[in-house]
Short mmCIF file of C-alpha atoms (C1' of nucleotides) in Angstrom, two decimals:
data_model
loop_
_atom_site.label_atom_id
_atom_site.label_comp_id
_atom_site.label_asym_id
_atom_site.label_seq_id
_atom_site.Cartn_x
_atom_site.Cartn_y
_atom_site.Cartn_z
CA UNK A 20 -6.74 11.97 -29.23
CA UNK A 21 -8.64 9.94 -31.27
CA UNK A 22 -7.62 6.57 -32.48
CA UNK A 23 -7.70 7.76 -35.82
CA UNK A 24 -6.06 10.92 -35.65
CA UNK A 25 -3.01 9.35 -33.52
CA UNK A 26 -2.75 7.25 -37.00
CA UNK A 27 -2.90 10.00 -39.31
CA UNK A 28 -0.20 12.17 -37.53
CA UNK A 29 2.02 8.72 -37.34
CA UNK A 30 1.80 8.53 -40.94
CA UNK A 31 2.57 12.04 -41.37
CA UNK A 32 5.53 12.03 -39.22
CA UNK A 33 6.57 8.84 -40.39
CA UNK A 34 7.13 10.50 -43.97
CA UNK A 35 8.60 13.78 -42.48
CA UNK A 36 11.26 11.74 -40.84
CA UNK A 37 12.38 10.07 -44.16
CA UNK A 38 13.14 13.69 -45.47
CA UNK A 39 15.00 14.26 -41.80
CA UNK A 40 18.06 13.19 -43.10
CA UNK A 41 20.73 15.47 -45.47
CA UNK A 42 22.14 12.69 -47.05
CA UNK A 43 18.34 11.29 -48.35
CA UNK A 44 17.51 14.59 -48.99
CA UNK A 45 20.76 14.65 -51.38
CA UNK A 46 20.30 11.42 -53.07
CA UNK A 47 16.30 12.56 -53.49
CA UNK A 48 17.95 15.52 -55.55
CA UNK A 49 20.25 13.53 -57.74
CA UNK A 50 17.36 10.98 -58.54
CA UNK A 51 15.20 14.03 -59.29
CA UNK A 52 17.86 14.71 -61.90
CA UNK A 53 16.78 11.36 -63.81
CA UNK A 54 17.38 7.56 -62.95
CA UNK A 55 20.74 6.32 -61.73
CA UNK A 56 21.80 3.18 -60.16
CA UNK A 57 23.00 2.69 -56.84
CA UNK A 58 26.80 3.02 -57.43
CA UNK A 59 26.61 6.17 -58.94
CA UNK A 60 24.04 7.44 -56.20
CA UNK A 61 26.47 6.35 -53.70
CA UNK A 62 29.54 7.84 -55.69
CA UNK A 63 27.93 11.20 -56.23
CA UNK A 64 26.55 11.84 -52.55
CA UNK A 65 29.89 9.95 -51.40
CA UNK A 66 28.66 7.31 -49.19
CA UNK A 67 29.04 3.51 -48.98
CA UNK A 68 26.93 1.70 -51.89
CA UNK A 69 25.33 -0.30 -48.79
CA UNK A 70 24.85 2.82 -46.72
CA UNK A 71 23.15 4.75 -50.17
CA UNK A 72 21.10 1.24 -50.38
CA UNK A 73 19.84 1.47 -46.99
CA UNK A 74 18.86 5.27 -47.45
CA UNK A 75 17.27 4.60 -51.05
CA UNK A 76 15.32 1.61 -49.26
CA UNK A 77 13.70 4.45 -46.81
CA UNK A 78 13.25 7.02 -49.41
CA UNK A 79 11.32 3.95 -51.35
CA UNK A 80 9.14 2.66 -48.29
CA UNK A 81 8.06 6.51 -47.89
CA UNK A 82 7.25 6.76 -51.77
CA UNK A 83 9.49 9.44 -52.82
CA UNK A 84 11.52 7.12 -55.06
CA UNK A 85 11.22 4.00 -57.20
CA UNK A 86 13.46 1.30 -58.30
CA UNK A 87 13.47 -0.98 -61.16
CA UNK A 88 15.79 -3.47 -62.25
CA UNK A 89 18.10 -3.16 -65.55
CA UNK A 90 20.04 -5.98 -65.92
CA UNK A 91 22.26 -6.45 -62.91
CA UNK A 92 21.60 -2.73 -61.93
CA UNK A 93 19.00 -1.55 -59.79
CA UNK A 94 18.12 2.20 -60.83
CA UNK A 95 16.14 4.59 -58.91
CA UNK A 96 14.06 7.30 -60.23
CA UNK A 97 11.55 9.79 -58.47
CA UNK A 98 8.34 8.35 -57.76
CA UNK A 99 5.12 9.82 -58.59
CA UNK A 100 3.34 12.27 -56.83
CA UNK A 101 3.38 15.99 -55.25
CA UNK A 102 7.09 15.25 -54.22
CA UNK A 103 8.35 18.08 -55.40
CA UNK A 104 5.75 20.49 -54.36
CA UNK A 105 6.85 18.98 -50.51
CA UNK A 106 10.18 19.67 -51.02
CA UNK A 107 9.21 22.98 -52.65
CA UNK A 108 7.19 24.07 -49.60
CA UNK A 109 9.74 22.56 -46.90
CA UNK A 110 12.55 24.69 -49.08
CA UNK A 111 10.28 27.92 -49.26
CA UNK A 112 9.68 27.68 -45.22
CA UNK A 113 13.69 27.13 -44.67
CA UNK A 114 13.94 30.20 -46.61
CA UNK A 115 11.64 32.38 -44.93
CA UNK A 116 12.13 30.54 -41.62
CA UNK A 117 16.41 30.79 -41.37
CA UNK A 118 17.49 33.64 -43.31
CA UNK A 119 20.68 33.25 -42.32
CA UNK A 120 20.88 29.98 -44.57
CA UNK A 121 18.47 31.75 -47.23
CA UNK A 122 21.32 33.10 -49.30
CA UNK A 123 23.14 29.74 -49.10
CA UNK A 124 19.81 27.94 -50.14
CA UNK A 125 19.19 30.32 -53.45
CA UNK A 126 23.05 30.32 -54.15
CA UNK A 127 23.07 26.60 -54.53
CA UNK A 128 19.50 26.28 -55.99
CA UNK A 129 20.71 28.59 -58.79
CA UNK A 130 23.97 27.18 -59.03
CA UNK A 131 23.50 23.78 -60.59
CA UNK A 132 24.71 23.74 -64.01
CA UNK A 133 21.59 21.22 -65.34
CA UNK A 134 18.67 23.07 -63.09
CA UNK A 135 20.29 26.78 -64.05
CA UNK A 136 17.17 28.26 -65.01
CA UNK A 137 16.93 30.16 -68.10
CA UNK A 138 16.92 33.76 -68.15
CA UNK A 139 14.28 36.16 -69.92
CA UNK A 140 17.27 37.84 -71.87
CA UNK A 141 18.43 34.79 -72.47
CA UNK A 142 15.15 33.26 -73.68
CA UNK A 143 14.47 36.00 -75.66
CA UNK A 144 17.80 35.51 -77.62
CA UNK A 145 17.05 32.10 -78.48
CA UNK A 146 13.30 32.96 -79.40
CA UNK A 147 14.67 35.44 -82.39
CA UNK A 148 17.27 32.10 -83.29
CA UNK A 149 14.39 29.94 -83.53
CA UNK A 150 16.57 27.38 -81.45
CA UNK A 151 14.14 26.60 -78.57
CA UNK A 152 10.26 25.24 -78.23
CA UNK A 153 8.77 27.31 -75.33
CA UNK A 154 6.22 25.40 -73.26
CA UNK A 155 3.81 26.68 -70.88
CA UNK A 156 2.43 24.18 -68.26
CA UNK A 157 -0.07 26.10 -66.55
CA UNK A 158 -3.95 25.32 -66.68
CA UNK A 159 -5.50 26.26 -70.17
CA UNK A 160 -7.42 29.62 -68.62
CA UNK A 161 -4.43 30.86 -67.55
CA UNK A 162 -2.74 30.37 -71.09
CA UNK A 163 -5.92 31.96 -72.91
CA UNK A 164 -5.47 35.26 -70.92
CA UNK A 165 -1.83 35.60 -72.24
CA UNK A 166 1.46 33.66 -72.57
CA UNK A 167 4.89 33.99 -74.22
CA UNK A 168 4.71 34.21 -77.76
CA UNK A 169 4.65 31.19 -79.77
CA UNK A 170 4.43 28.96 -76.79
CA UNK A 171 2.76 25.78 -76.64
CA UNK A 172 0.25 25.16 -73.86
CA UNK A 173 0.13 21.56 -71.97
CA UNK A 174 -0.74 22.30 -68.42
CA UNK A 175 1.53 19.88 -66.34
CA UNK A 176 -1.21 17.57 -65.36
CA UNK A 177 -1.45 16.49 -69.00
CA UNK A 178 1.90 16.32 -69.71
CA UNK A 179 2.31 12.99 -69.25
CA UNK A 180 -0.57 11.85 -71.74
CA UNK A 181 0.61 14.57 -74.56
CA UNK A 182 4.25 13.58 -74.60
CA UNK A 183 4.00 12.91 -78.19
CA UNK A 184 2.81 16.47 -78.57
CA UNK A 185 6.48 17.90 -77.64
CA UNK A 186 9.15 17.76 -80.14
CA UNK A 187 12.36 15.46 -78.77
CA UNK A 188 14.90 16.82 -81.11
CA UNK A 189 14.54 20.54 -79.93
CA UNK A 190 15.82 21.88 -76.49
CA UNK A 191 12.56 23.09 -74.48
CA UNK A 192 12.44 25.76 -71.96
CA UNK A 193 9.18 25.42 -69.55
CA UNK A 194 7.40 28.21 -67.45
CA UNK A 195 4.50 28.99 -65.28
CA UNK A 196 3.28 31.23 -62.82
CA UNK A 197 6.68 32.53 -61.38
CA UNK A 198 9.69 31.55 -59.54
CA UNK A 199 7.91 29.58 -56.72
CA UNK A 200 5.16 28.27 -58.67
CA UNK A 201 6.36 24.16 -58.60
CA UNK A 202 4.69 23.45 -62.18
CA UNK A 203 7.61 24.02 -64.13
CA UNK A 204 9.99 22.25 -61.73
CA UNK A 205 7.52 19.06 -61.93
CA UNK A 206 7.18 19.44 -66.01
CA UNK A 207 11.26 19.53 -65.98
CA UNK A 208 11.44 16.40 -64.22
CA UNK A 209 8.75 14.54 -65.73
CA UNK A 210 10.30 15.42 -69.40
CA UNK A 211 13.53 14.94 -68.25
CA UNK A 212 12.48 11.03 -67.29
CA UNK A 213 11.20 10.73 -70.58
CA UNK A 214 14.56 12.19 -72.14
CA UNK A 215 13.73 15.34 -73.36
CA UNK A 216 16.52 18.07 -73.22
CA UNK A 217 14.50 20.66 -70.99
CA UNK A 218 15.25 23.79 -68.83
CA UNK A 219 12.99 26.15 -66.53
CA UNK A 220 12.61 29.77 -67.00
CA UNK A 221 13.68 31.83 -64.13
CA UNK A 222 10.43 33.46 -63.98
CA UNK A 223 6.95 33.05 -64.92
CA UNK A 224 4.63 35.08 -67.31
CA UNK A 225 3.89 37.99 -65.17
CA UNK A 226 7.57 38.69 -65.02
CA UNK A 227 8.01 38.29 -68.46
CA UNK A 228 4.90 40.60 -69.26
CA UNK A 229 6.35 42.92 -66.34
CA UNK A 230 9.59 43.58 -68.21
CA UNK A 231 7.46 44.71 -71.24
CA UNK A 232 8.29 41.77 -73.26
CA UNK A 233 5.69 40.47 -75.97
CA UNK A 234 3.08 38.12 -75.24
CA UNK A 235 0.44 36.55 -77.35
CA UNK A 236 -3.03 35.55 -76.68
CA UNK A 237 -5.73 33.74 -78.01
CA UNK B 19 29.19 16.96 -51.33
CA UNK B 20 30.45 20.61 -51.15
CA UNK B 21 30.29 22.65 -47.60
CA UNK B 22 27.30 24.43 -48.53
CA UNK B 23 25.22 22.42 -50.20
CA UNK B 24 25.71 20.10 -46.93
CA UNK B 25 24.59 22.75 -44.53
CA UNK B 26 22.00 23.20 -46.67
CA UNK B 27 20.44 20.14 -46.68
CA UNK B 28 21.10 19.64 -42.92
CA UNK B 29 19.02 22.64 -42.10
CA UNK B 30 16.15 21.05 -44.36
CA UNK B 31 16.76 17.82 -42.53
CA UNK B 32 16.10 19.47 -39.27
CA UNK B 33 13.32 21.30 -39.91
CA UNK B 34 11.77 18.03 -41.54
CA UNK B 35 12.77 16.11 -38.11
CA UNK B 36 11.03 18.67 -36.25
CA UNK B 37 7.69 17.37 -37.89
CA UNK B 38 8.74 13.97 -37.65
CA UNK B 39 6.80 13.07 -34.10
CA UNK B 40 3.26 12.68 -34.22
CA UNK B 41 3.08 14.38 -30.67
CA UNK B 42 5.05 17.74 -32.28
CA UNK B 43 2.15 17.32 -34.94
CA UNK B 44 -0.55 17.11 -32.96
CA UNK B 45 0.81 20.23 -30.63
CA UNK B 46 1.14 22.22 -33.79
CA UNK B 47 -2.40 21.25 -34.59
CA UNK B 48 -3.56 22.51 -31.15
CA UNK B 49 -1.48 26.02 -31.46
CA UNK B 50 -2.50 26.44 -34.57
CA UNK B 51 -6.17 26.93 -33.24
CA UNK B 52 -4.93 29.85 -30.91
CA UNK B 53 -2.30 30.92 -27.96
CA UNK B 54 -2.47 28.04 -25.34
CA UNK B 55 -0.66 27.45 -22.29
CA UNK B 56 1.84 24.73 -22.19
CA UNK B 57 0.06 22.87 -19.08
CA UNK B 58 -3.44 23.32 -21.46
CA UNK B 59 -1.22 21.90 -24.46
CA UNK B 60 0.12 19.25 -22.57
CA UNK B 61 -3.68 17.89 -21.09
CA UNK B 62 -5.09 18.55 -24.36
CA UNK B 63 -2.46 15.82 -26.14
CA UNK B 64 -2.03 13.86 -23.03
CA UNK B 65 1.53 14.64 -22.63
CA UNK B 66 3.19 15.16 -19.19
CA UNK B 67 3.99 19.06 -19.12
CA UNK B 68 7.98 18.55 -18.85
CA UNK B 69 7.74 16.38 -22.27
CA UNK B 70 5.32 18.75 -23.83
CA UNK B 71 7.41 21.39 -23.16
CA UNK B 72 10.42 19.62 -24.81
CA UNK B 73 8.44 19.00 -27.37
CA UNK B 74 7.33 22.75 -27.54
CA UNK B 75 11.05 23.81 -27.05
CA UNK B 76 11.87 21.74 -30.54
CA UNK B 77 9.21 23.14 -32.47
CA UNK B 78 10.35 26.65 -31.39
CA UNK B 79 13.47 26.05 -32.18
CA UNK B 80 12.23 25.04 -35.76
CA UNK B 81 10.66 28.01 -36.04
CA UNK B 82 7.20 26.72 -36.20
CA UNK B 83 5.64 27.99 -33.01
CA UNK B 84 6.24 31.09 -30.83
CA UNK B 85 6.37 31.34 -27.07
CA UNK B 86 5.44 35.06 -24.81
CA UNK B 87 5.27 35.27 -21.43
CA UNK B 88 1.92 36.02 -20.04
CA UNK B 89 2.22 36.36 -15.85
CA UNK B 90 3.66 33.08 -15.06
CA UNK B 91 2.42 31.01 -17.94
CA UNK B 92 3.65 31.07 -21.21
CA UNK B 93 1.67 31.11 -24.20
CA UNK B 94 2.55 29.18 -27.31
CA UNK B 95 0.98 30.67 -30.67
CA UNK B 96 1.61 29.61 -34.26
CA UNK B 97 4.85 31.51 -35.62
CA UNK B 98 4.95 33.25 -39.00
CA UNK B 99 5.57 31.85 -42.35
CA UNK B 100 4.30 29.24 -44.56
CA UNK B 101 3.79 26.66 -41.98
CA UNK B 102 0.54 25.80 -42.61
CA UNK B 103 1.09 25.26 -46.39
CA UNK B 104 4.04 23.10 -45.38
CA UNK B 105 1.63 21.05 -43.44
CA UNK B 106 -0.73 20.77 -46.44
CA UNK B 107 1.91 19.64 -48.56
CA UNK B 108 2.88 16.72 -46.16
CA UNK B 109 -0.95 16.12 -45.97
CA UNK B 110 -1.37 16.21 -49.89
CA UNK B 111 1.66 14.09 -50.58
CA UNK B 112 0.83 11.39 -47.48
CA UNK B 113 -3.16 10.82 -49.19
CA UNK B 114 -1.94 10.42 -52.26
CA UNK B 115 1.19 8.28 -51.63
CA UNK B 116 0.14 6.56 -48.45
CA UNK B 117 -3.05 4.76 -49.66
CA UNK B 118 -3.66 3.89 -45.86
CA UNK B 119 -4.05 7.89 -44.97
CA UNK B 120 -6.78 7.74 -46.76
CA UNK B 121 -8.23 4.25 -45.73
CA UNK B 122 -8.11 5.63 -41.99
CA UNK B 123 -9.41 9.15 -42.99
CA UNK B 124 -12.76 7.12 -44.78
CA UNK B 125 -13.26 4.70 -42.35
CA UNK B 126 -13.00 6.86 -39.26
CA UNK B 127 -14.18 10.09 -40.44
CA UNK B 128 -17.39 8.63 -41.96
CA UNK B 129 -16.37 8.69 -45.84
CA UNK B 130 -15.13 11.94 -46.44
CA UNK B 131 -16.23 12.22 -50.24
CA UNK B 132 -19.83 11.85 -49.14
CA UNK B 133 -20.10 14.81 -47.01
CA UNK B 134 -19.04 16.62 -49.85
CA UNK B 135 -17.32 19.62 -48.30
CA UNK B 136 -17.27 23.12 -49.06
CA UNK B 137 -13.95 24.80 -49.97
CA UNK B 138 -12.97 28.10 -48.64
CA UNK B 139 -13.22 29.81 -52.24
CA UNK B 140 -16.91 28.72 -52.18
CA UNK B 141 -17.60 29.71 -48.63
CA UNK B 142 -16.75 32.95 -49.06
CA UNK B 143 -18.98 33.29 -52.25
CA UNK B 144 -21.95 32.17 -50.31
CA UNK B 145 -21.22 34.20 -47.12
CA UNK B 146 -21.46 37.41 -49.83
CA UNK B 147 -24.74 35.98 -50.73
CA UNK B 148 -25.51 35.52 -47.27
CA UNK B 149 -27.46 32.21 -48.02
CA UNK B 150 -25.51 30.35 -45.16
CA UNK B 151 -25.06 29.86 -41.75
CA UNK B 152 -21.73 28.96 -40.29
CA UNK B 153 -21.13 26.81 -37.60
CA UNK B 154 -18.01 26.39 -35.00
CA UNK B 155 -18.37 22.99 -33.64
CA UNK B 156 -15.15 23.66 -31.52
CA UNK B 157 -14.82 23.87 -28.02
CA UNK B 158 -15.70 27.39 -26.58
CA UNK B 159 -12.29 28.67 -25.66
CA UNK B 160 -11.07 28.02 -28.88
CA UNK B 161 -13.93 29.69 -30.53
CA UNK B 162 -13.14 32.77 -28.32
CA UNK B 163 -9.45 32.84 -29.46
CA UNK B 164 -11.04 33.33 -33.33
CA UNK B 165 -13.37 32.15 -35.50
CA UNK B 166 -15.11 32.92 -38.84
CA UNK B 167 -16.94 35.93 -39.37
CA UNK B 168 -20.63 35.53 -38.23
CA UNK B 169 -19.94 31.86 -37.14
CA UNK B 170 -21.95 30.40 -34.22
CA UNK B 171 -20.31 28.34 -31.71
CA UNK B 172 -21.99 25.25 -30.42
CA UNK B 173 -19.55 22.76 -29.46
CA UNK B 174 -20.35 19.23 -30.94
CA UNK B 175 -20.73 17.55 -27.52
CA UNK B 176 -23.63 20.57 -26.74
CA UNK B 177 -24.89 19.86 -30.32
CA UNK B 178 -27.84 17.34 -29.49
CA UNK B 179 -29.07 19.68 -26.46
CA UNK B 180 -29.09 22.99 -28.58
CA UNK B 181 -30.56 21.75 -31.70
CA UNK B 182 -32.91 24.15 -31.47
CA UNK B 183 -30.29 26.94 -31.72
CA UNK B 184 -29.93 26.18 -35.39
CA UNK B 185 -32.09 27.22 -38.33
CA UNK B 186 -33.55 24.36 -40.15
CA UNK B 187 -34.71 26.25 -43.36
CA UNK B 188 -30.90 27.70 -44.47
CA UNK B 189 -28.25 25.84 -45.27
CA UNK B 190 -25.29 25.15 -42.91
CA UNK B 191 -21.73 24.77 -43.07
CA UNK B 192 -19.56 23.23 -40.34
CA UNK B 193 -16.38 23.25 -39.12
CA UNK B 194 -13.57 22.67 -37.03
CA UNK B 195 -9.54 22.67 -36.51
CA UNK B 196 -8.61 21.42 -39.56
CA UNK B 197 -9.06 18.77 -41.92
CA UNK B 198 -8.26 15.94 -39.62
CA UNK B 199 -10.66 16.73 -36.75
CA UNK B 200 -13.29 14.86 -36.47
CA UNK B 201 -15.63 17.55 -34.96
CA UNK B 202 -17.55 18.75 -37.99
CA UNK B 203 -17.61 15.05 -39.36
CA UNK B 204 -19.45 14.27 -36.22
CA UNK B 205 -21.69 17.33 -36.40
CA UNK B 206 -22.45 16.80 -39.81
CA UNK B 207 -23.87 13.11 -39.24
CA UNK B 208 -25.70 14.30 -36.21
CA UNK B 209 -27.31 17.24 -37.98
CA UNK B 210 -28.15 15.56 -41.10
CA UNK B 211 -29.91 12.37 -38.76
CA UNK B 212 -32.05 15.25 -38.03
CA UNK B 213 -32.81 16.94 -40.92
CA UNK B 214 -30.48 19.58 -41.64
CA UNK B 215 -29.29 20.81 -45.00
CA UNK B 216 -25.20 20.49 -43.85
CA UNK B 217 -21.74 20.24 -45.28
CA UNK B 218 -18.42 20.39 -43.69
CA UNK B 219 -15.74 23.08 -44.86
CA UNK B 220 -12.98 21.36 -46.19
CA UNK B 221 -10.45 22.59 -43.81
CA UNK B 222 -10.40 24.36 -40.51
CA UNK B 223 -10.01 27.35 -38.74
CA UNK B 224 -6.00 27.94 -39.05
CA UNK B 225 -6.49 27.22 -42.79
CA UNK B 226 -9.01 29.96 -43.38
CA UNK B 227 -6.79 32.48 -41.04
CA UNK B 228 -3.57 31.33 -42.99
CA UNK B 229 -5.15 32.39 -46.19
CA UNK B 230 -5.49 35.87 -45.07
CA UNK B 231 -9.47 35.84 -44.92
CA UNK B 232 -11.29 37.94 -42.17
CA UNK B 233 -11.92 36.40 -38.62
CA UNK B 234 -13.83 37.50 -35.89
CA UNK B 235 -12.91 37.14 -31.85
CA UNK B 236 -15.18 37.60 -28.97
"C1'" DA C 5 10.75 37.15 2.62
"C1'" DC C 6 8.02 33.09 1.46
"C1'" DA C 7 5.46 30.20 -0.66
"C1'" DT C 8 3.26 28.83 -4.65
"C1'" DC C 9 2.58 28.22 -9.46
"C1'" DA C 10 3.74 27.46 -14.73
"C1'" DC C 11 7.55 26.05 -16.97
"C1'" DT C 12 12.15 24.74 -18.26
"C1'" DT C 13 16.38 22.42 -17.72
"C1'" DA C 14 19.21 18.61 -16.44
"C1'" DA C 15 19.87 13.48 -15.64
"C1'" DT C 16 18.98 9.32 -16.33
"C1'" DT C 17 16.95 5.08 -18.66
"C1'" DT C 18 14.98 3.47 -22.61
"C1'" DA C 19 14.63 3.17 -27.62
"C1'" DT C 20 15.22 4.34 -32.48
"C1'" DT C 21 18.40 5.27 -35.95
"C1'" DG C 22 23.31 5.69 -38.58
"C1'" DA C 23 27.23 3.59 -40.33
"C1'" DT C 24 30.23 -0.12 -40.95
"C1'" DT C 25 31.18 -4.72 -42.05
"C1'" DG C 26 30.77 -8.94 -44.22
"C1'" DA C 27 27.63 -12.33 -45.48
"C1'" DA C 28 23.41 -13.64 -48.72
"C1'" DT C 29 20.98 -12.69 -53.35
"C1'" DG C 30 20.01 -12.03 -58.09
"C1'" DA C 31 21.61 -11.39 -62.74
"C1'" DT C 32 24.87 -11.67 -66.12
"C1'" DT C 33 28.92 -13.28 -68.14
"C1'" DC C 34 32.63 -16.83 -69.09
"C1'" DG D 3 27.65 -24.10 -63.56
"C1'" DA D 4 31.59 -21.25 -61.67
"C1'" DA D 5 32.98 -16.60 -61.35
"C1'" DT D 6 31.53 -11.90 -61.47
"C1'" DC D 7 29.11 -7.75 -60.76
"C1'" DA D 8 25.49 -4.97 -58.59
"C1'" DT D 9 22.55 -4.49 -54.74
"C1'" DT D 10 20.22 -6.07 -50.55
"C1'" DC D 11 20.45 -7.97 -45.62
"C1'" DA D 12 21.92 -9.07 -41.36
"C1'" DA D 13 24.48 -8.27 -37.53
"C1'" DT D 14 27.14 -5.20 -34.64
"C1'" DC D 15 28.56 -0.68 -32.49
"C1'" DA D 16 28.25 3.75 -32.00
"C1'" DA D 17 25.15 8.08 -31.72
"C1'" DT D 18 20.96 10.33 -31.12
"C1'" DA D 19 16.26 10.96 -29.74
"C1'" DA D 20 12.09 10.19 -26.36
"C1'" DA D 21 10.01 9.73 -21.62
"C1'" DT D 22 10.42 10.02 -16.93
"C1'" DT D 23 12.02 11.96 -12.86
"C1'" DA D 24 13.73 15.13 -9.95
"C1'" DA D 25 15.67 19.74 -9.73
"C1'" DG D 26 15.85 24.66 -10.72
"C1'" DT D 27 14.00 29.35 -12.64
"C1'" DG D 28 11.03 33.50 -12.90
"C1'" DA D 29 6.78 35.30 -12.00
"C1'" DT D 30 2.99 36.36 -8.55
"C1'" DG D 31 0.56 36.56 -4.44
"C1'" DT D 32 0.73 36.95 0.88
#
DNA sequence: ACATCACTTAATTTATTGATTGAATGATTC
DNA sequence: GAATCATTCAATCAATAAATTAAGTGATGT
């Protein structure tokens, strides 16, 4: 094997190894909800502070989380980059390849209170009541072809620089292509980091339309 | 942490750990080209047979490869499931998050950007139009196990003395094992020196096949 | 049946990784 | 500037993983 290739595989392996520990995956999930101190993360995951700190260090060296000091605490948050895509790929693979655990996985992912996605039915209800802003984070060309009524389109890659367009005082529901599309996960993660109250639609535009619910186009 | 959640993260971590070794990633790349015996895989990756066997066992338990007996040999092939998606996610993350990966690639792989890789989508288009010659520069045994439709096989080390077999008036797209395989880079460099109009496919045979695109065999 | 081939498994040594403890650092408060 | 708090670092021991060697298994051919 060429030296370059070996080096590249070594880098990949190093990153995979960082994800190769249950505690680190758990910490990563807590961190993905928003910034937290080491002590809080240790508490949430039932680790000693020193142990949590060491795991967080590895996550940081792997580029999965970033740390910033706030007074005498250090707050860890999710780093930039396609981290959630990577985790989604791992999850998808695991669900398909380990069917005996697939059920547990989906149960768990759909259980989390804060992450619990909004059902179509619930969204219909809240659209009528007008208590929600619907955010379409797909690319513009897909939005043009059809979208949820009254939805605002901000593609997920533009989200960061268009935060001003999003009202901070209302609850947001983000959606994208479907249940296995990561865009809305990323959008929710980003917006939560910036203090928005946001949840994701359980599935995406195709399912909405297939259910015979009204759609808009422009 | 709840018991279910612990189990889930433990499963994820276990799979990630399987990918957490350079030798296993390398074996996976060879296996992705087509079925191969343990001895051949050991040879290709420079491992002892026993060591390769043990790594392959881990890949098998992780569901990444599958083994079948053929006479007195055991052939390992890529298993079903979104394995290449997972590897692609890891690669994407690594490239973005580890600048050194990008640097190694550009240093040793002759400046990726200047070679203007052709995407799968574009190649499909141009194959329909018939405006392109597809050149497979992998070793012959890999070509035989499967290749892009209509591809011409000239292994990269034979390329120099078989230049006459390559039409000079048509555009060529060269491909090999995957995005980190050097063969197509070398082929493009050589052919360009000799005045051919040639670009490389962005990724390789395994990705083409995984995308459900048609393949030939002989 | 015996020998051979291709591979797997077991046993061993060596190296790496994880958890715990306690000391060190850095920022705040008194 | 001493005390306190939150975190990191360093040292240790236990657990796990990797590579090597040698023995074991299962299929094929003579």
